[in-house]
Amino acid sequence: MKLNYGEALRQQRQIGGYTQEQVSKATGIVQPNLSAWENNVNVPNVDACVILADFYGISLDELVGRDIHK
């Protein structure tokens, strides 16, 4: 099963109660990139994923919606 990265990224942002602008300012990742990733236009690179996971205080698996317990 293919993971829906955009949906997982959006969900983590919304769980934290953040707007894309807030995440952008806090992480240094430009808002158009956040939007493109959440809309499955592009996939973030590993460096960006690490930044986002650290910002949200979660693992990389959680960030992309991967359930390692299945």
Coordinates of N, CA, C and O in Angstrom, one line a residue:
M1 N 0.8 -1.2 0.0 CA 0.0 0.0 0.0 C 0.9 1.2 0.0 O 1.8 1.4 0.8
K2 N 0.6 2.2 -0.9 CA 1.3 3.4 -1.0 C 0.9 4.4 0.1 O -0.3 4.6 0.3
L3 N 1.8 5.0 0.7 CA 1.5 6.0 1.8 C 1.1 7.3 1.1 O 1.7 7.7 0.1
N4 N 0.2 8.0 1.7 CA -0.2 9.3 1.2 C 0.5 10.3 2.1 O 0.1 10.8 3.1
Y5 N 1.7 10.7 1.6 CA 2.6 11.6 2.4 C 1.9 13.0 2.6 O 2.0 13.5 3.7
G6 N 1.3 13.5 1.6 CA 0.7 14.8 1.7 C -0.4 14.8 2.8 O -0.4 15.8 3.6
E7 N -1.2 13.8 2.8 CA -2.3 13.7 3.8 C -1.6 13.6 5.2 O -2.1 14.2 6.2
A8 N -0.6 12.8 5.4 CA 0.1 12.6 6.6 C 0.7 13.9 7.1 O 0.6 14.3 8.3
L9 N 1.4 14.7 6.2 CA 2.0 15.9 6.6 C 0.9 16.9 7.0 O 1.1 17.6 8.0
R10 N -0.1 17.0 6.3 CA -1.2 18.0 6.6 C -1.8 17.6 8.0 O -2.1 18.5 8.8
Q11 N -2.0 16.3 8.2 CA -2.6 15.9 9.5 C -1.7 16.2 10.7 O -2.2 16.7 11.7
Q12 N -0.4 16.0 10.5 CA 0.5 16.4 11.6 C 0.5 17.9 11.9 O 0.5 18.3 13.0
R13 N 0.4 18.7 10.8 CA 0.3 20.1 11.0 C -0.9 20.5 11.7 O -0.9 21.3 12.7
Q14 N -2.0 19.9 11.3 CA -3.3 20.3 11.9 C -3.4 19.8 13.4 O -4.0 20.4 14.2
I15 N -2.9 18.6 13.7 CA -2.8 18.1 15.0 C -2.2 19.1 16.0 O -2.6 19.4 17.1
G16 N -1.1 19.7 15.5 CA -0.4 20.8 16.2 C -1.1 22.1 16.3 O -0.7 23.0 17.0
G17 N -2.1 22.3 15.4 CA -2.9 23.5 15.4 C -2.1 24.6 14.7 O -2.3 25.8 15.0
Y18 N -1.2 24.3 13.7 CA -0.4 25.3 13.0 C -1.0 25.5 11.6 O -1.5 24.7 11.0
T19 N -0.8 26.8 11.2 CA -1.0 27.1 9.8 C 0.3 26.8 9.0 O 1.4 26.7 9.6
Q20 N 0.2 26.8 7.7 CA 1.5 26.6 6.9 C 2.4 27.7 7.2 O 3.6 27.5 7.2
E21 N 1.9 29.0 7.3 CA 2.8 30.1 7.6 C 3.5 30.0 8.9 O 4.7 30.3 9.0
Q22 N 2.8 29.5 9.9 CA 3.5 29.3 11.2 C 4.6 28.2 11.1 O 5.7 28.4 11.7
V23 N 4.3 27.1 10.4 CA 5.4 26.1 10.3 C 6.5 26.7 9.5 O 7.7 26.4 9.8
S24 N 6.2 27.4 8.4 CA 7.3 28.0 7.6 C 8.2 28.9 8.4 O 9.4 28.8 8.3
K25 N 7.6 29.8 9.2 CA 8.4 30.7 10.0 C 9.2 30.0 11.1 O 10.4 30.3 11.3
A26 N 8.7 28.9 11.6 CA 9.4 28.2 12.7 C 10.5 27.3 12.2 O 11.5 27.0 12.9
T27 N 10.3 26.8 11.0 CA 11.3 25.8 10.4 C 12.2 26.3 9.4 O 13.2 25.7 9.1
G28 N 11.8 27.5 8.7 CA 12.6 28.0 7.6 C 12.3 27.3 6.3 O 12.9 27.6 5.3
I29 N 11.3 26.5 6.3 CA 10.8 25.8 5.0 C 9.8 26.8 4.4 O 8.8 27.1 5.1
V30 N 10.0 27.1 3.2 CA 9.1 28.1 2.6 C 7.7 27.5 2.4 O 7.5 26.3 2.1
Q31 N 6.7 28.4 2.6 CA 5.3 27.9 2.6 C 4.9 27.3 1.3 O 4.2 26.3 1.3
P32 N 5.3 27.8 0.1 CA 4.9 27.0 -1.1 C 5.4 25.6 -1.2 O 4.7 24.7 -1.7
N33 N 6.5 25.3 -0.5 CA 7.0 23.9 -0.5 C 6.0 23.1 0.4 O 5.7 21.9 0.1
L34 N 5.7 23.6 1.6 CA 4.7 22.9 2.5 C 3.4 22.6 1.7 O 2.9 21.5 1.8
S35 N 2.9 23.6 1.0 CA 1.7 23.4 0.2 C 1.8 22.3 -0.8 O 1.0 21.5 -0.9
A36 N 2.9 22.4 -1.6 CA 3.1 21.4 -2.6 C 3.2 20.0 -2.0 O 2.7 19.0 -2.6
W37 N 3.9 19.8 -0.9 CA 4.0 18.5 -0.3 C 2.7 18.0 0.2 O 2.3 16.9 0.0
E38 N 1.9 18.9 0.9 CA 0.6 18.5 1.4 C -0.4 18.2 0.3 O -1.3 17.4 0.5
N39 N -0.2 18.8 -0.9 CA -1.1 18.5 -2.0 C -0.5 17.4 -3.0 O -1.0 17.3 -4.1
N40 N 0.5 16.7 -2.5 CA 1.1 15.6 -3.3 C 1.6 16.1 -4.7 O 1.6 15.3 -5.6
V41 N 2.0 17.3 -4.8 CA 2.6 17.8 -6.0 C 4.1 17.4 -6.0 O 4.6 17.0 -7.1
N42 N 4.8 17.5 -4.9 CA 6.1 17.1 -4.7 C 6.3 16.3 -3.4 O 5.4 16.4 -2.5
V43 N 7.4 15.6 -3.2 CA 7.7 14.9 -2.0 C 8.9 15.6 -1.3 O 9.9 15.9 -2.0
P44 N 8.8 15.8 0.0 CA 9.9 16.5 0.6 C 11.2 15.6 0.7 O 11.0 14.4 0.7
N45 N 12.3 16.2 0.7 CA 13.6 15.4 0.9 C 13.7 15.1 2.3 O 13.0 15.5 3.2
V46 N 14.7 14.2 2.6 CA 14.9 13.7 3.9 C 15.2 14.8 4.9 O 14.8 14.8 6.0
D47 N 16.1 15.8 4.5 CA 16.4 16.9 5.4 C 15.2 17.6 5.8 O 15.1 18.0 7.0
A48 N 14.3 17.9 4.9 CA 13.0 18.6 5.3 C 12.2 17.8 6.2 O 11.6 18.3 7.1
C49 N 12.1 16.5 6.0 CA 11.4 15.6 6.8 C 11.9 15.6 8.3 O 11.1 15.6 9.2
V50 N 13.2 15.6 8.4 CA 13.8 15.6 9.7 C 13.5 16.9 10.4 O 13.1 16.9 11.6
I51 N 13.5 18.0 9.7 CA 13.2 19.3 10.3 C 11.8 19.3 10.8 O 11.4 19.8 11.9
L52 N 10.9 18.8 9.9 CA 9.4 18.8 10.3 C 9.2 17.9 11.5 O 8.4 18.2 12.4
A53 N 9.8 16.7 11.4 CA 9.6 15.7 12.5 C 10.1 16.3 13.8 O 9.4 16.2 14.9
D54 N 11.2 16.9 13.8 CA 11.8 17.6 15.0 C 10.8 18.7 15.5 O 10.6 18.8 16.7
F55 N 10.3 19.5 14.6 CA 9.4 20.6 14.9 C 8.1 20.0 15.6 O 7.7 20.5 16.6
Y56 N 7.6 19.0 15.1 CA 6.4 18.4 15.6 C 6.6 17.5 16.8 O 5.7 17.0 17.5
G57 N 7.9 17.1 17.0 CA 8.3 16.2 18.2 C 7.8 14.8 17.9 O 7.4 14.1 18.9
I58 N 7.9 14.3 16.7 CA 7.5 13.0 16.3 C 8.6 12.3 15.5 O 9.6 12.9 15.1
S59 N 8.5 11.0 15.3 CA 9.4 10.2 14.5 C 9.2 10.5 13.0 O 8.1 11.0 12.6
L60 N 10.1 10.1 12.2 CA 10.0 10.2 10.7 C 8.8 9.3 10.2 O 8.1 9.7 9.4
D61 N 8.7 8.1 10.8 CA 7.6 7.2 10.5 C 6.3 7.9 10.8 O 5.4 7.8 9.9
E62 N 6.1 8.5 11.9 CA 4.9 9.2 12.2 C 4.6 10.3 11.3 O 3.5 10.5 10.9
L63 N 5.6 11.0 10.9 CA 5.5 12.2 10.0 C 4.9 11.8 8.7 O 4.0 12.5 8.2
V64 N 5.3 10.7 8.1 CA 4.8 10.3 6.8 C 3.7 9.3 6.9 O 3.2 8.7 5.9
G65 N 3.1 9.0 8.1 CA 2.0 8.1 8.2 C 2.3 6.7 8.2 O 1.4 5.9 7.9
R66 N 3.5 6.3 8.4 CA 3.9 4.9 8.4 C 3.7 4.2 9.7 O 4.2 4.7 10.7
D67 N 2.9 3.2 9.7 CA 2.6 2.4 10.9 C 3.5 1.2 11.0 O 3.3 0.2 10.2
I68 N 4.6 1.3 11.8 CA 5.5 0.2 11.8 C 5.1 -1.0 12.6 O 5.7 -2.0 12.6
H69 N 3.9 -0.9 13.2 CA 3.4 -2.0 14.1 C 2.5 -2.9 13.3 O 1.9 -3.8 13.9
K70 N 2.2 -2.7 12.1 CA 1.4 -3.6 11.3 C 2.1 -4.8 10.9 O 3.2 -4.9 10.7

